[in-house]
C-alpha positions as semicolon CSV with decimal commas, in nm:
position;residue;x (nm);y (nm);z (nm)
1;C;0,000;0,000;0,000
2;N;0,135;0,342;-0,094
3;M;-0,180;0,521;0,030
4;C;-0,264;0,589;-0,338
5;V;-0,037;0,893;-0,335
6;D;-0,120;0,966;-0,700
7;R;-0,494;0,970;-0,628
8;V;-0,457;1,177;-0,309
9;E;-0,238;1,434;-0,488
10;A;-0,511;1,462;-0,752
11;G;-0,768;1,538;-0,481
12;L;-0,921;1,189;-0,483
13;E;-0,956;0,944;-0,197
14;P;-0,753;0,621;-0,188
15;A;-0,894;0,333;-0,393
16;C;-0,967;0,119;-0,086
17;V;-1,193;0,392;0,052
18;K;-1,369;0,431;-0,281
19;T;-1,431;0,059;-0,330
20;C;-1,499;-0,061;0,027
21;P;-1,841;-0,229;-0,005
22;T;-1,932;-0,173;0,362
23;N;-1,800;0,185;0,388
24;A;-1,586;0,073;0,681
25;I;-1,283;0,274;0,563
26;S;-1,281;0,654;0,572
27;W;-1,018;0,910;0,472
28;G;-0,962;1,268;0,584
29;T;-0,789;1,497;0,830
30;K;-0,743;1,381;1,187
31;E;-1,003;1,634;1,305
32;D;-1,255;1,515;1,045
33;M;-1,193;1,151;1,133
34;L;-1,229;1,221;1,508
35;G;-1,565;1,386;1,439
36;L;-1,678;1,092;1,226
37;A;-1,557;0,844;1,487
38;D;-1,743;1,028;1,764
39;R;-2,064;1,017;1,559
40;K;-2,018;0,644;1,495
41;V;-1,961;0,582;1,868
42;E;-2,279;0,777;1,950
43;G;-2,470;0,564;1,699
44;L;-2,334;0,241;1,847
45;Q;-2,416;0,353;2,200
46;A;-2,771;0,439;2,092
47;R;-2,802;0,082;1,957
48;G;-2,701;-0,073;2,289
49;F;-2,323;-0,084;2,270
50;G;-2,264;0,121;2,585
51;E;-1,891;0,047;2,592
52;A;-1,829;0,165;2,234
53;T;-1,527;0,389;2,208
54;V;-1,265;0,535;1,976
55;Y;-0,935;0,350;2,014
56;D;-0,667;0,618;2,014
57;P;-0,425;0,532;2,299
58;A;-0,247;0,823;2,463
59;G;0,044;0,608;2,587
60;V;0,198;0,608;2,241
61;G;0,088;0,956;2,139
62;G;-0,219;0,835;1,953
63;T;-0,240;0,634;1,634
64;H;-0,242;0,728;1,268
65;M;-0,540;0,502;1,218
66;M;-0,850;0,523;1,431
67;Y;-1,065;0,234;1,531
68;V;-1,424;0,256;1,645
69;V;-1,456;-0,038;1,882
70;P;-1,809;-0,154;1,974
71;R;-1,686;-0,326;2,291
72;G;-1,420;-0,093;2,426
73;D;-1,398;-0,293;2,747
74;Q;-1,281;-0,601;2,552
75;L;-0,996;-0,465;2,339
76;E;-0,813;-0,800;2,346
77;D;-1,092;-0,943;2,127
78;Y;-0,976;-0,701;1,858
79;D;-0,604;-0,778;1,914
80;L;-0,556;-0,422;2,042
81;P;-0,342;-0,358;2,352
82;A;-0,540;-0,191;2,630
83;N;-0,269;0,051;2,746
84;P;0,023;0,049;2,502
85;T;0,328;0,252;2,592
86;A;0,643;0,350;2,414
87;S;0,958;0,328;2,620
88;P;1,113;0,663;2,713
89;G;1,435;0,545;2,551
90;A;1,263;0,486;2,218
91;L;1,090;0,825;2,229
92;S;1,417;0,993;2,326
93;A;1,601;0,822;2,041
94;L;1,337;0,932;1,790
95;H;1,356;1,289;1,921
96;G;1,735;1,279;1,886
97;L;1,711;1,148;1,530
98;K;1,475;1,432;1,437
99;K;1,729;1,683;1,569
100;L;2,012;1,508;1,384
101;G;1,817;1,508;1,059
102;A;1,723;1,875;1,090
103;S;2,083;1,969;1,175
104;T;2,220;1,773;0,880
105;L;1,971;1,936;0,644
106;G;2,055;2,281;0,780
107;L;2,430;2,226;0,742
108;G;2,382;2,095;0,389
109;L;2,180;2,402;0,290
110;L;2,438;2,630;0,453
111;A;2,721;2,457;0,264
112;A;2,531;2,485;-0,066
113;G;2,466;2,855;-0,004
114;L;2,831;2,924;0,082
115;H;2,946;2,733;-0,225
116;Y;2,712;2,937;-0,444
117;L;2,833;3,264;-0,289
118;G;3,199;3,163;-0,323
119;F;3,195;3,021;-0,672
120;G;2,867;3,140;-0,822
121;P;2,707;2,984;-1,123
122;Q;2,956;2,862;-1,380
123;E;2,903;2,946;-1,743
124;P;2,997;2,665;-1,982
125;E;3,298;2,734;-2,199
126;E;3,235;2,806;-2,564
127;E;3,325;2,519;-2,793
128;N;3,543;2,600;-3,090
129;T;3,431;2,378;-3,374
130;P;3,606;2,402;-3,709
């Protein structure tokens, strides 16, 4: 899956969303999806699923995919961990890698700018053809 990057760039939704026969897959901004998920939870609760919830665990900073779970008190039935956590070491390492990447990019741009200022654009030499 490449998230149908060509379709999304053209303003279309991914093919799986378009062709899902049960409309179980949705696509949009996180805010839009949270609103949709909340409405689905309300609908499930109105139909007797009092434990329905949106699975978006805070222990790992949330998920990039949201799940509306009819029985939120039985997450193991859906193979979802109840309280997932990311180790502080892993989060710290990721934060450090972000800083390293940003620093490397910044230094590369600085070097390119200094090279341009020092040497400028080079004009190709004229060819002498007989």
